[in-house]
C-alpha cells in the first residue's frame, strides 16, 4: 500500500486546484512545497505583486486625465514599494486564504525539496537536511518556472534585473530598458511607462506579443508610445554592461541605448532541474518543458504535470484548470467542462484579452470569414471615459458562428 493516493509537488495555482479536486473524492493527498509560504511564484513574485503595481499605474493614468482641474506631480525619489500600496496585506490575506483552503480540505502539507527516486516515490529533503520518502500511485508536478537568464547578459539583480527582482528596486528609475517583448516584458514596460519612466523595449522581432492579432499589438504600441515608450524591433544585442552609473546596451545596428535600470524578460524556464526526472524516464519538449497528453499525463503512467512546467500559455487561470483536469483523468472522474477554448488575459496597459481563433487562424480553417470591429475612439462612452485606445474585434464564419473574440 502506498503512503498517499496523490502526491502534488508545488502549491501554486495548479497544485492547489489539483489537491482540492483530489481530496473531494476521499483520496489521501499531500502537497510538498519547498518555499517558506504556499502559493508559488504567482503569489510571491509574479502575478500578485506586479498587478498591485499595475493598479497604481492605472490610477495614476486616471488622475493624469484630470489635469485640467488637478495639478499632479510625483514626489522626488518615489519608492517602488510605496507605489505598490497594500501589497503585503494582499499577500498575507491570500496566503492565509490558501492555507485555510488546504486545512479545511484536510490536505496534508509537507515542507521541503522534492525529488523522484523512482516513478512512484518522492524523497523530501527538509530545511534541516533530513530525508524521508513517500509513495503514491498518482504524482502531479506543479513546480512552476523561473526567469530565463541569458548567459550573455550580466544580470546582477541591482542594475540589470529579471522579472523576479524587478520589483526589488528601491526607487522608481528615470529610465528603463526592457529586453524582450513577450507578455511579462510588455506588462512591465507599459506599467513603468505609465508611471512616467522613459521605457525602451528592445526585441529581435518586428512587433511585440507576436502570437496576437496584429490589430491588438498595433493598439498596444500606439498606447505605449503615447506615454513616452519606445519599441525597437528587429534588433540584435551586441553587448550589455553597467558602467558604474548607467546600463549600456549596444546593438548590432550600431545604436547605443543608455538607462538607469534594465529588465531582462526573455521568457521563463521550468523548475525541474532538481526533481530527479532522470529516475522516471519523463520526456521533455524541445523547449525543456514536460511533455503531456490531453489529460496532462506524461509518458510515464501515473505522473502528471500542469502549469508553467508544460509551457504555453503559462497563465495562473489555465494552471488551475489544468490541475483539476489532471486529477479527473488520474482518478477517472467526469471532468464536466473541459478547456476546449483557452481565454488569454494580458495585463498590459491597456489590457488585452483573446479567446478562440484569430482572423489568420480562422482563414486557414474556414473558406469564408467575416470580421466585425468596434473602435472605442468612435464611441461616446470611449470619449467620456477617456479610453480611446480600445478595440473589440469579432470573427465569424459564413453561418454567423462566432469563432473568436479579441479585445484591447
mmCIF file of C-alpha atoms in Angstrom:
data_model
loop_
_atom_site.group_PDB
_atom_site.id
_atom_site.type_symbol
_atom_site.label_atom_id
_atom_site.label_comp_id
_atom_site.label_asym_id
_atom_site.label_seq_id
_atom_site.Cartn_x
_atom_site.Cartn_y
_atom_site.Cartn_z
ATOM 1 C CA UNK A 1 0.000 0.000 0.000
ATOM 2 C CA UNK A 2 1.253 3.489 -0.870
ATOM 3 C CA UNK A 3 1.642 6.299 1.676
ATOM 4 C CA UNK A 4 -0.783 8.533 -0.269
ATOM 5 C CA UNK A 5 -3.147 8.272 -3.206
ATOM 6 C CA UNK A 6 -1.917 11.577 -4.666
ATOM 7 C CA UNK A 7 1.333 13.495 -4.153
ATOM 8 C CA UNK A 8 1.402 17.031 -5.509
ATOM 9 C CA UNK A 9 4.721 18.846 -5.866
ATOM 10 C CA UNK A 10 4.185 22.606 -5.645
ATOM 11 C CA UNK A 11 1.480 24.737 -4.021
ATOM 12 C CA UNK A 12 0.884 27.294 -6.769
ATOM 13 C CA UNK A 13 -2.441 27.635 -8.635
ATOM 14 C CA UNK A 14 -2.134 24.273 -10.423
ATOM 15 C CA UNK A 15 -1.081 22.346 -7.328
ATOM 16 C CA UNK A 16 -3.763 23.959 -5.165
ATOM 17 C CA UNK A 17 -6.599 23.049 -7.508
ATOM 18 C CA UNK A 18 -5.282 19.545 -8.055
ATOM 19 C CA UNK A 19 -5.143 18.971 -4.294
ATOM 20 C CA UNK A 20 -8.653 20.254 -3.633
ATOM 21 C CA UNK A 21 -10.131 18.288 -6.536
ATOM 22 C CA UNK A 22 -8.430 15.092 -5.378
ATOM 23 C CA UNK A 23 -9.421 15.359 -1.718
ATOM 24 C CA UNK A 24 -13.096 15.766 -2.701
ATOM 25 C CA UNK A 25 -13.061 12.114 -3.755
ATOM 26 C CA UNK A 26 -11.780 10.962 -0.371
ATOM 27 C CA UNK A 27 -8.249 10.458 -1.672
ATOM 28 C CA UNK A 28 -5.279 10.720 0.688
ATOM 29 C CA UNK A 29 -3.492 13.831 -0.579
ATOM 30 C CA UNK A 30 -0.238 15.571 0.313
ATOM 31 C CA UNK A 31 1.248 18.763 -1.108
ATOM 32 C CA UNK A 32 5.028 19.208 -0.991
ATOM 33 C CA UNK A 33 6.205 22.834 -1.009
ATOM 34 C CA UNK A 34 9.841 23.935 -0.897
ATOM 35 C CA UNK A 35 9.094 27.612 -0.178
ATOM 36 C CA UNK A 36 8.508 29.263 3.177
ATOM 37 C CA UNK A 37 4.965 30.241 2.150
ATOM 38 C CA UNK A 38 2.473 28.467 -0.062
ATOM 39 C CA UNK A 39 1.203 29.978 -3.301
ATOM 40 C CA UNK A 40 4.233 29.668 -5.562
ATOM 41 C CA UNK A 41 5.751 32.350 -7.789
ATOM 42 C CA UNK A 42 2.266 33.501 -8.825
ATOM 43 C CA UNK A 43 1.569 34.842 -5.352
ATOM 44 C CA UNK A 44 5.007 35.944 -4.178
ATOM 45 C CA UNK A 45 6.974 37.064 -7.238
ATOM 46 C CA UNK A 46 4.714 37.349 -10.257
ATOM 47 C CA UNK A 47 1.003 37.880 -10.680
ATOM 48 C CA UNK A 48 0.030 39.447 -7.356
ATOM 49 C CA UNK A 49 2.933 41.908 -6.807
ATOM 50 C CA UNK A 50 3.027 43.020 -10.448
ATOM 51 C CA UNK A 51 -0.733 43.510 -10.640
ATOM 52 C CA UNK A 52 -0.635 45.545 -7.431
ATOM 53 C CA UNK A 53 1.897 47.872 -9.056
ATOM 54 C CA UNK A 54 -0.207 47.923 -12.211
ATOM 55 C CA UNK A 55 -3.231 49.082 -10.222
ATOM 56 C CA UNK A 56 -1.201 52.079 -9.031
ATOM 57 C CA UNK A 57 -0.120 52.847 -12.592
ATOM 58 C CA UNK A 58 -3.735 52.728 -13.825
ATOM 59 C CA UNK A 59 -4.829 55.042 -11.004
ATOM 60 C CA UNK A 60 -2.022 57.460 -11.891
ATOM 61 C CA UNK A 61 -3.167 57.393 -15.513
ATOM 62 C CA UNK A 62 -6.734 58.215 -14.493
ATOM 63 C CA UNK A 63 -5.543 61.109 -12.345
ATOM 64 C CA UNK A 64 -3.454 62.480 -15.200
ATOM 65 C CA UNK A 65 -6.590 62.610 -17.341
ATOM 66 C CA UNK A 66 -7.940 65.156 -14.848
ATOM 67 C CA UNK A 67 -5.025 67.545 -15.358
ATOM 68 C CA UNK A 68 -7.442 70.260 -16.481
ATOM 69 C CA UNK A 69 -8.666 70.606 -12.897
ATOM 70 C CA UNK A 70 -5.851 68.958 -10.907
ATOM 71 C CA UNK A 71 -2.159 69.722 -10.696
ATOM 72 C CA UNK A 72 -0.281 66.474 -10.052
ATOM 73 C CA UNK A 73 3.372 65.505 -9.801
ATOM 74 C CA UNK A 74 5.322 62.618 -8.299
ATOM 75 C CA UNK A 75 7.314 63.092 -5.133
ATOM 76 C CA UNK A 76 11.086 63.157 -5.624
ATOM 77 C CA UNK A 77 12.795 59.748 -5.365
ATOM 78 C CA UNK A 78 9.489 57.919 -5.080
ATOM 79 C CA UNK A 79 9.944 54.367 -3.822
ATOM 80 C CA UNK A 80 8.593 51.440 -5.838
ATOM 81 C CA UNK A 81 7.372 49.757 -2.656
ATOM 82 C CA UNK A 82 5.324 52.879 -1.884
ATOM 83 C CA UNK A 83 3.597 52.574 -5.252
ATOM 84 C CA UNK A 84 2.536 49.018 -4.507
ATOM 85 C CA UNK A 85 0.169 50.257 -1.836
ATOM 86 C CA UNK A 86 -1.208 47.346 0.159
ATOM 87 C CA UNK A 87 0.844 44.563 -1.473
ATOM 88 C CA UNK A 88 1.873 42.952 1.815
ATOM 89 C CA UNK A 89 -1.717 42.980 3.065
ATOM 90 C CA UNK A 90 -2.858 41.385 -0.180
ATOM 91 C CA UNK A 91 -0.147 38.706 0.022
ATOM 92 C CA UNK A 92 -0.795 37.938 3.691
ATOM 93 C CA UNK A 93 -4.522 37.698 3.108
ATOM 94 C CA UNK A 94 -4.110 35.431 0.090
ATOM 95 C CA UNK A 95 -1.621 33.119 1.814
ATOM 96 C CA UNK A 96 -3.977 32.846 4.807
ATOM 97 C CA UNK A 97 -6.865 32.020 2.467
ATOM 98 C CA UNK A 98 -4.888 29.375 0.563
ATOM 99 C CA UNK A 99 -3.636 27.802 3.811
ATOM 100 C CA UNK A 100 -7.169 27.760 5.170
ATOM 101 C CA UNK A 101 -8.395 26.081 1.966
ATOM 102 C CA UNK A 102 -5.889 23.265 2.372
ATOM 103 C CA UNK A 103 -6.632 22.893 6.088
ATOM 104 C CA UNK A 104 -10.406 22.756 5.559
ATOM 105 C CA UNK A 105 -9.921 20.206 2.796
ATOM 106 C CA UNK A 106 -7.729 18.028 5.050
ATOM 107 C CA UNK A 107 -4.827 18.241 2.620
ATOM 108 C CA UNK A 108 -1.524 17.472 4.316
ATOM 109 C CA UNK A 109 1.318 19.925 3.683
ATOM 110 C CA UNK A 110 4.978 18.903 3.851
ATOM 111 C CA UNK A 111 7.718 21.494 3.514
ATOM 112 C CA UNK A 112 10.936 20.507 1.787
ATOM 113 C CA UNK A 113 12.585 19.868 -1.578
ATOM 114 C CA UNK A 114 11.067 17.002 -3.565
ATOM 115 C CA UNK A 115 12.980 14.587 -5.770
ATOM 116 C CA UNK A 116 11.962 11.410 -7.604
ATOM 117 C CA UNK A 117 13.834 8.254 -6.692
ATOM 118 C CA UNK A 118 11.557 6.148 -8.907
ATOM 119 C CA UNK A 119 8.244 6.773 -10.749
ATOM 120 C CA UNK A 120 6.193 6.131 -7.594
ATOM 121 C CA UNK A 121 8.493 7.501 -4.890
ATOM 122 C CA UNK A 122 9.325 11.061 -3.837
ATOM 123 C CA UNK A 123 12.204 11.814 -1.481
ATOM 124 C CA UNK A 124 11.755 15.038 0.512
ATOM 125 C CA UNK A 125 14.730 16.877 1.991
ATOM 126 C CA UNK A 126 13.744 19.109 4.889
ATOM 127 C CA UNK A 127 15.239 22.529 5.597
ATOM 128 C CA UNK A 128 17.462 20.848 8.229
ATOM 129 C CA UNK A 129 18.724 18.290 5.701
ATOM 130 C CA UNK A 130 16.843 15.199 6.866
ATOM 131 C CA UNK A 131 15.365 12.965 4.160
ATOM 132 C CA UNK A 132 12.161 10.956 4.056
ATOM 133 C CA UNK A 133 10.463 9.113 1.184
ATOM 134 C CA UNK A 134 6.765 8.975 0.274
ATOM 135 C CA UNK A 135 4.933 6.853 -2.300
ATOM 136 C CA UNK A 136 1.757 7.377 -4.339
ATOM 137 C CA UNK A 137 0.061 5.943 -7.407
ATOM 138 C CA UNK A 138 -0.542 9.453 -8.773
ATOM 139 C CA UNK A 139 2.038 12.249 -8.686
ATOM 140 C CA UNK A 140 1.351 15.758 -10.039
ATOM 141 C CA UNK A 141 4.278 18.045 -10.898
ATOM 142 C CA UNK A 142 3.253 21.683 -10.437
ATOM 143 C CA UNK A 143 6.545 23.392 -9.561
ATOM 144 C CA UNK A 144 6.190 26.452 -11.801
ATOM 145 C CA UNK A 145 9.003 28.329 -13.523
ATOM 146 C CA UNK A 146 11.788 30.867 -13.017
ATOM 147 C CA UNK A 147 13.069 33.721 -15.201
ATOM 148 C CA UNK A 148 15.323 32.686 -18.066
ATOM 149 C CA UNK A 149 18.676 34.404 -17.502
ATOM 150 C CA UNK A 150 20.590 34.582 -20.824
ATOM 151 C CA UNK A 151 24.289 33.784 -20.475
ATOM 152 C CA UNK A 152 25.376 36.870 -22.439
ATOM 153 C CA UNK A 153 23.572 39.340 -20.160
ATOM 154 C CA UNK A 154 25.221 40.024 -16.752
ATOM 155 C CA UNK A 155 22.125 40.079 -14.524
ATOM 156 C CA UNK A 156 23.141 41.393 -11.086
ATOM 157 C CA UNK A 157 19.615 41.949 -9.651
ATOM 158 C CA UNK A 158 20.529 45.523 -8.761
ATOM 159 C CA UNK A 159 21.042 47.373 -12.030
ATOM 160 C CA UNK A 160 20.248 44.616 -14.537
ATOM 161 C CA UNK A 161 17.208 42.761 -13.208
ATOM 162 C CA UNK A 162 14.976 39.844 -14.164
ATOM 163 C CA UNK A 163 11.207 39.558 -13.759
ATOM 164 C CA UNK A 164 11.565 38.279 -10.161
ATOM 165 C CA UNK A 165 13.939 41.000 -8.973
ATOM 166 C CA UNK A 166 12.470 43.973 -10.897
ATOM 167 C CA UNK A 167 10.148 44.882 -8.026
ATOM 168 C CA UNK A 168 13.031 44.876 -5.552
ATOM 169 C CA UNK A 169 14.131 48.283 -6.909
ATOM 170 C CA UNK A 170 14.058 50.861 -4.135
ATOM 171 C CA UNK A 171 13.387 53.948 -6.239
ATOM 172 C CA UNK A 172 11.432 54.465 -9.440
ATOM 173 C CA UNK A 173 14.109 54.949 -12.145
ATOM 174 C CA UNK A 174 14.023 57.793 -14.641
ATOM 175 C CA UNK A 175 14.725 55.371 -17.491
ATOM 176 C CA UNK A 176 14.374 51.620 -18.058
ATOM 177 C CA UNK A 177 15.461 49.333 -20.905
ATOM 178 C CA UNK A 178 13.369 46.184 -21.345
ATOM 179 C CA UNK A 179 14.931 43.266 -23.225
ATOM 180 C CA UNK A 180 12.199 41.074 -24.704
ATOM 181 C CA UNK A 181 8.677 41.656 -25.982
ATOM 182 C CA UNK A 182 6.607 38.816 -24.576
ATOM 183 C CA UNK A 183 3.801 39.015 -22.025
ATOM 184 C CA UNK A 184 5.940 39.830 -18.971
ATOM 185 C CA UNK A 185 8.105 42.331 -20.878
ATOM 186 C CA UNK A 186 5.092 44.182 -22.256
ATOM 187 C CA UNK A 187 3.260 44.210 -18.931
ATOM 188 C CA UNK A 188 6.170 45.782 -17.073
ATOM 189 C CA UNK A 189 7.100 48.099 -19.950
ATOM 190 C CA UNK A 190 3.593 49.569 -20.056
ATOM 191 C CA UNK A 191 3.314 49.784 -16.257
ATOM 192 C CA UNK A 192 6.554 51.740 -15.826
ATOM 193 C CA UNK A 193 5.833 53.891 -18.863
ATOM 194 C CA UNK A 194 2.507 54.900 -17.336
ATOM 195 C CA UNK A 195 4.359 55.801 -14.137
ATOM 196 C CA UNK A 196 6.429 58.345 -16.054
ATOM 197 C CA UNK A 197 9.547 56.237 -16.619
ATOM 198 C CA UNK A 198 11.240 56.573 -20.016
ATOM 199 C CA UNK A 199 10.996 52.980 -21.262
ATOM 200 C CA UNK A 200 12.769 51.478 -24.275
ATOM 201 C CA UNK A 201 11.718 47.946 -25.235
ATOM 202 C CA UNK A 202 14.152 46.011 -27.468
ATOM 203 C CA UNK A 203 13.482 42.709 -29.229
ATOM 204 C CA UNK A 204 14.583 40.708 -32.266
ATOM 205 C CA UNK A 205 11.054 40.514 -33.666
ATOM 206 C CA UNK A 206 9.360 43.306 -35.578
ATOM 207 C CA UNK A 207 6.420 43.570 -33.162
ATOM 208 C CA UNK A 208 5.715 42.684 -29.526
ATOM 209 C CA UNK A 209 3.346 39.877 -28.483
ATOM 210 C CA UNK A 210 3.771 38.205 -31.849
ATOM 211 C CA UNK A 211 1.235 35.451 -31.118
ATOM 212 C CA UNK A 212 -1.588 38.020 -31.041
ATOM 213 C CA UNK A 213 -3.687 39.566 -33.794
ATOM 214 C CA UNK A 214 -1.815 42.494 -35.377
ATOM 215 C CA UNK A 215 -4.693 44.907 -34.625
ATOM 216 C CA UNK A 216 -4.226 44.237 -30.907
ATOM 217 C CA UNK A 217 -0.480 44.809 -30.923
ATOM 218 C CA UNK A 218 -0.918 47.953 -33.033
ATOM 219 C CA UNK A 219 -3.216 49.368 -30.352
ATOM 220 C CA UNK A 220 -0.752 48.383 -27.639
ATOM 221 C CA UNK A 221 2.202 50.034 -29.406
ATOM 222 C CA UNK A 222 0.190 53.219 -30.038
ATOM 223 C CA UNK A 223 -0.689 53.474 -26.350
ATOM 224 C CA UNK A 224 2.846 52.580 -25.239
ATOM 225 C CA UNK A 225 4.337 55.298 -27.430
ATOM 226 C CA UNK A 226 1.702 57.819 -26.327
ATOM 227 C CA UNK A 227 3.066 57.537 -22.805
ATOM 228 C CA UNK A 228 6.641 58.049 -23.964
ATOM 229 C CA UNK A 229 7.667 54.437 -24.567
ATOM 230 C CA UNK A 230 9.846 53.338 -27.494
ATOM 231 C CA UNK A 231 9.708 49.950 -29.198
ATOM 232 C CA UNK A 232 12.833 48.923 -31.105
ATOM 233 C CA UNK A 233 12.115 45.778 -33.102
ATOM 234 C CA UNK A 234 14.327 43.614 -35.324
ATOM 235 C CA UNK A 235 17.379 44.350 -33.189
ATOM 236 C CA UNK A 236 20.179 42.054 -32.055
ATOM 237 C CA UNK A 237 22.149 42.658 -28.855
ATOM 238 C CA UNK A 238 25.896 43.159 -29.253
ATOM 239 C CA UNK A 239 26.768 43.961 -25.642
ATOM 240 C CA UNK A 240 25.157 44.885 -22.319
ATOM 241 C CA UNK A 241 27.065 46.193 -19.311
ATOM 242 C CA UNK A 242 26.747 48.523 -16.325
ATOM 243 C CA UNK A 243 29.368 51.290 -16.475
ATOM 244 C CA UNK A 244 29.054 52.339 -12.851
ATOM 245 C CA UNK A 245 26.234 54.812 -13.369
ATOM 246 C CA UNK A 246 24.077 53.524 -16.237
ATOM 247 C CA UNK A 247 23.240 50.330 -18.106
ATOM 248 C CA UNK A 248 24.670 50.492 -21.637
ATOM 249 C CA UNK A 249 23.024 48.441 -24.395
ATOM 250 C CA UNK A 250 24.924 48.214 -27.669
ATOM 251 C CA UNK A 251 23.015 46.844 -30.656
ATOM 252 C CA UNK A 252 24.393 45.141 -33.757
ATOM 253 C CA UNK A 253 22.905 48.022 -35.762
ATOM 254 C CA UNK A 254 25.306 50.411 -34.037
ATOM 255 C CA UNK A 255 22.649 52.044 -31.848
ATOM 256 C CA UNK A 256 23.503 52.561 -28.186
ATOM 257 C CA UNK A 257 20.800 52.815 -25.501
ATOM 258 C CA UNK A 258 21.525 54.115 -22.002
ATOM 259 C CA UNK A 259 19.214 53.735 -18.995
ATOM 260 C CA UNK A 260 19.212 53.775 -15.203
ATOM 261 C CA UNK A 261 17.941 50.197 -14.942
ATOM 262 C CA UNK A 262 17.298 47.206 -17.182
ATOM 263 C CA UNK A 263 14.696 44.449 -17.104
ATOM 264 C CA UNK A 264 15.604 41.207 -18.879
ATOM 265 C CA UNK A 265 12.377 39.383 -19.718
ATOM 266 C CA UNK A 266 13.228 36.709 -22.268
ATOM 267 C CA UNK A 267 10.872 34.009 -21.097
ATOM 268 C CA UNK A 268 10.866 31.555 -18.201
ATOM 269 C CA UNK A 269 12.206 28.037 -17.650
ATOM 270 C CA UNK A 270 10.521 25.142 -15.873
ATOM 271 C CA UNK A 271 11.742 24.465 -12.308
ATOM 272 C CA UNK A 272 12.553 20.824 -12.998
ATOM 273 C CA UNK A 273 16.350 20.755 -12.678
ATOM 274 C CA UNK A 274 16.422 19.198 -9.193
ATOM 275 C CA UNK A 275 13.372 16.942 -9.456
ATOM 276 C CA UNK A 276 15.335 13.845 -10.465
ATOM 277 C CA UNK A 277 13.318 13.326 -13.628
ATOM 278 C CA UNK A 278 16.099 11.086 -14.979
ATOM 279 C CA UNK A 279 14.883 8.474 -12.475
ATOM 280 C CA UNK A 280 11.451 8.426 -14.116
ATOM 281 C CA UNK A 281 12.036 8.493 -17.870
ATOM 282 C CA UNK A 282 9.780 11.526 -18.337
ATOM 283 C CA UNK A 283 10.089 13.043 -21.818
ATOM 284 C CA UNK A 284 10.692 16.760 -22.345
ATOM 285 C CA UNK A 285 9.876 19.046 -25.248
ATOM 286 C CA UNK A 286 12.491 20.840 -27.359
ATOM 287 C CA UNK A 287 11.987 23.905 -25.119
ATOM 288 C CA UNK A 288 12.754 21.956 -21.941
ATOM 289 C CA UNK A 289 9.149 21.668 -20.740
ATOM 290 C CA UNK A 290 7.466 18.452 -19.622
ATOM 291 C CA UNK A 291 5.574 16.731 -22.427
ATOM 292 C CA UNK A 292 1.963 15.743 -21.566
ATOM 293 C CA UNK A 293 -1.094 14.359 -23.329
ATOM 294 C CA UNK A 294 -4.622 15.828 -23.395
ATOM 295 C CA UNK A 295 -5.200 14.600 -19.828
ATOM 296 C CA UNK A 296 -1.941 16.228 -18.633
ATOM 297 C CA UNK A 297 -0.339 12.826 -18.083
ATOM 298 C CA UNK A 298 3.324 12.405 -19.009
ATOM 299 C CA UNK A 299 4.650 9.415 -20.938
ATOM 300 C CA UNK A 300 5.125 7.730 -17.544
ATOM 301 C CA UNK A 301 1.763 6.352 -16.314
ATOM 302 C CA UNK A 302 0.612 7.964 -13.086
ATOM 303 C CA UNK A 303 2.834 11.058 -13.353
ATOM 304 C CA UNK A 304 1.096 14.274 -14.387
ATOM 305 C CA UNK A 305 2.326 17.836 -14.975
ATOM 306 C CA UNK A 306 0.432 21.140 -15.005
ATOM 307 C CA UNK A 307 1.112 24.869 -15.166
ATOM 308 C CA UNK A 308 4.305 26.578 -16.286
ATOM 309 C CA UNK A 309 6.270 23.305 -16.426
ATOM 310 C CA UNK A 310 4.331 22.283 -19.558
ATOM 311 C CA UNK A 311 4.748 25.645 -21.313
ATOM 312 C CA UNK A 312 2.317 27.949 -23.117
ATOM 313 C CA UNK A 313 0.072 29.658 -22.135
ATOM 314 C CA UNK A 314 1.559 29.555 -18.579
ATOM 315 C CA UNK A 315 -1.270 31.557 -17.029
ATOM 316 C CA UNK A 316 -2.457 31.144 -13.437
ATOM 317 C CA UNK A 317 -6.062 30.650 -14.545
ATOM 318 C CA UNK A 318 -5.054 27.923 -17.006
ATOM 319 C CA UNK A 319 -2.846 26.220 -14.412
ATOM 320 C CA UNK A 320 -5.797 25.993 -12.018
ATOM 321 C CA UNK A 321 -7.965 24.287 -14.611
ATOM 322 C CA UNK A 322 -5.134 22.001 -15.706
ATOM 323 C CA UNK A 323 -4.707 20.869 -12.091
ATOM 324 C CA UNK A 324 -8.390 19.991 -11.854
ATOM 325 C CA UNK A 325 -8.423 18.157 -15.189
ATOM 326 C CA UNK A 326 -5.261 16.191 -14.365
ATOM 327 C CA UNK A 327 -6.889 14.797 -11.218
ATOM 328 C CA UNK A 328 -10.075 13.979 -13.119
ATOM 329 C CA UNK A 329 -8.003 11.995 -15.599
ATOM 330 C CA UNK A 330 -5.946 10.259 -12.907
ATOM 331 C CA UNK A 331 -8.902 9.261 -10.732
ATOM 332 C CA UNK A 332 -11.207 8.531 -13.686
ATOM 333 C CA UNK A 333 -13.671 11.316 -12.800
ATOM 334 C CA UNK A 334 -16.074 13.060 -15.149
ATOM 335 C CA UNK A 335 -14.409 16.461 -15.737
ATOM 336 C CA UNK A 336 -17.632 18.112 -16.856
ATOM 337 C CA UNK A 337 -16.496 21.072 -18.916
ATOM 338 C CA UNK A 338 -13.042 20.976 -20.472
ATOM 339 C CA UNK A 339 -10.700 23.624 -21.824
ATOM 340 C CA UNK A 340 -11.670 23.446 -25.482
ATOM 341 C CA UNK A 341 -11.139 27.195 -25.560
ATOM 342 C CA UNK A 342 -8.426 28.827 -23.505
ATOM 343 C CA UNK A 343 -9.054 32.527 -22.845
ATOM 344 C CA UNK A 344 -5.867 34.567 -22.573
ATOM 345 C CA UNK A 345 -5.698 37.718 -20.459
ATOM 346 C CA UNK A 346 -2.649 40.004 -20.635
ATOM 347 C CA UNK A 347 -2.352 42.736 -18.006
ATOM 348 C CA UNK A 348 -0.630 45.360 -20.094
ATOM 349 C CA UNK A 349 -1.911 48.956 -20.123
ATOM 350 C CA UNK A 350 -4.265 48.821 -21.919
ATOM 351 C CA UNK A 351 -5.129 45.216 -21.063
ATOM 352 C CA UNK A 352 -5.544 42.658 -23.843
ATOM 353 C CA UNK A 353 -7.724 39.564 -23.979
ATOM 354 C CA UNK A 354 -8.463 36.970 -26.612
ATOM 355 C CA UNK A 355 -10.391 33.721 -26.942
ATOM 356 C CA UNK A 356 -10.948 31.408 -29.895
ATOM 357 C CA UNK A 357 -9.467 31.927 -33.348
ATOM 358 C CA UNK A 358 -7.683 34.987 -34.689
ATOM 359 C CA UNK A 359 -8.501 36.231 -38.189
ATOM 360 C CA UNK A 360 -5.500 34.450 -39.725
ATOM 361 C CA UNK A 361 -6.254 31.196 -37.896
ATOM 362 C CA UNK A 362 -9.886 31.367 -38.976
ATOM 363 C CA UNK A 363 -8.940 31.960 -42.630
ATOM 364 C CA UNK A 364 -6.727 28.872 -42.563
ATOM 365 C CA UNK A 365 -9.630 26.764 -41.293
ATOM 366 C CA UNK A 366 -12.727 28.233 -42.962
ATOM 367 C CA UNK A 367 -13.430 29.234 -46.546
ATOM 368 C CA UNK A 368 -15.403 32.386 -45.707
ATOM 369 C CA UNK A 369 -14.549 34.522 -42.698
ATOM 370 C CA UNK A 370 -16.080 37.838 -41.641
ATOM 371 C CA UNK A 371 -14.687 40.331 -39.164
ATOM 372 C CA UNK A 372 -16.533 42.917 -37.108
ATOM 373 C CA UNK A 373 -14.731 45.761 -35.356
ATOM 374 C CA UNK A 374 -15.832 48.352 -32.816
ATOM 375 C CA UNK A 375 -13.270 51.050 -32.014
ATOM 376 C CA UNK A 376 -13.620 52.799 -28.662
ATOM 377 C CA UNK A 377 -12.475 56.100 -30.150
ATOM 378 C CA UNK A 378 -15.640 56.149 -32.287
ATOM 379 C CA UNK A 379 -17.954 55.748 -29.295
ATOM 380 C CA UNK A 380 -19.266 58.430 -26.947
ATOM 381 C CA UNK A 381 -18.556 56.170 -23.982
ATOM 382 C CA UNK A 382 -14.917 55.942 -25.024
ATOM 383 C CA UNK A 383 -14.681 59.718 -25.273
ATOM 384 C CA UNK A 384 -16.370 60.246 -21.900
ATOM 385 C CA UNK A 385 -14.162 57.754 -20.047
ATOM 386 C CA UNK A 386 -11.006 58.851 -21.836
ATOM 387 C CA UNK A 387 -10.433 55.322 -23.145
ATOM 388 C CA UNK A 388 -9.804 55.837 -26.836
ATOM 389 C CA UNK A 389 -7.215 53.139 -27.474
ATOM 390 C CA UNK A 390 -9.699 50.269 -27.132
ATOM 391 C CA UNK A 391 -10.952 47.808 -29.725
ATOM 392 C CA UNK A 392 -13.469 44.956 -29.848
ATOM 393 C CA UNK A 393 -12.967 42.516 -32.696
ATOM 394 C CA UNK A 394 -15.183 39.523 -33.509
ATOM 395 C CA UNK A 395 -14.521 36.778 -36.076
ATOM 396 C CA UNK A 396 -17.403 34.750 -37.564
ATOM 397 C CA UNK A 397 -17.917 32.217 -40.346
ATOM 398 C CA UNK A 398 -20.448 32.492 -43.195
ATOM 399 C CA UNK A 399 -23.167 30.950 -41.000
ATOM 400 C CA UNK A 400 -22.727 33.556 -38.304
ATOM 401 C CA UNK A 401 -20.966 31.190 -35.906
ATOM 402 C CA UNK A 402 -18.658 33.063 -33.539
ATOM 403 C CA UNK A 403 -15.083 31.823 -33.995
ATOM 404 C CA UNK A 404 -13.054 34.272 -31.968
ATOM 405 C CA UNK A 405 -13.106 37.475 -29.948
ATOM 406 C CA UNK A 406 -10.228 39.881 -29.304
ATOM 407 C CA UNK A 407 -10.378 42.937 -27.032
ATOM 408 C CA UNK A 408 -7.990 45.722 -26.085
#
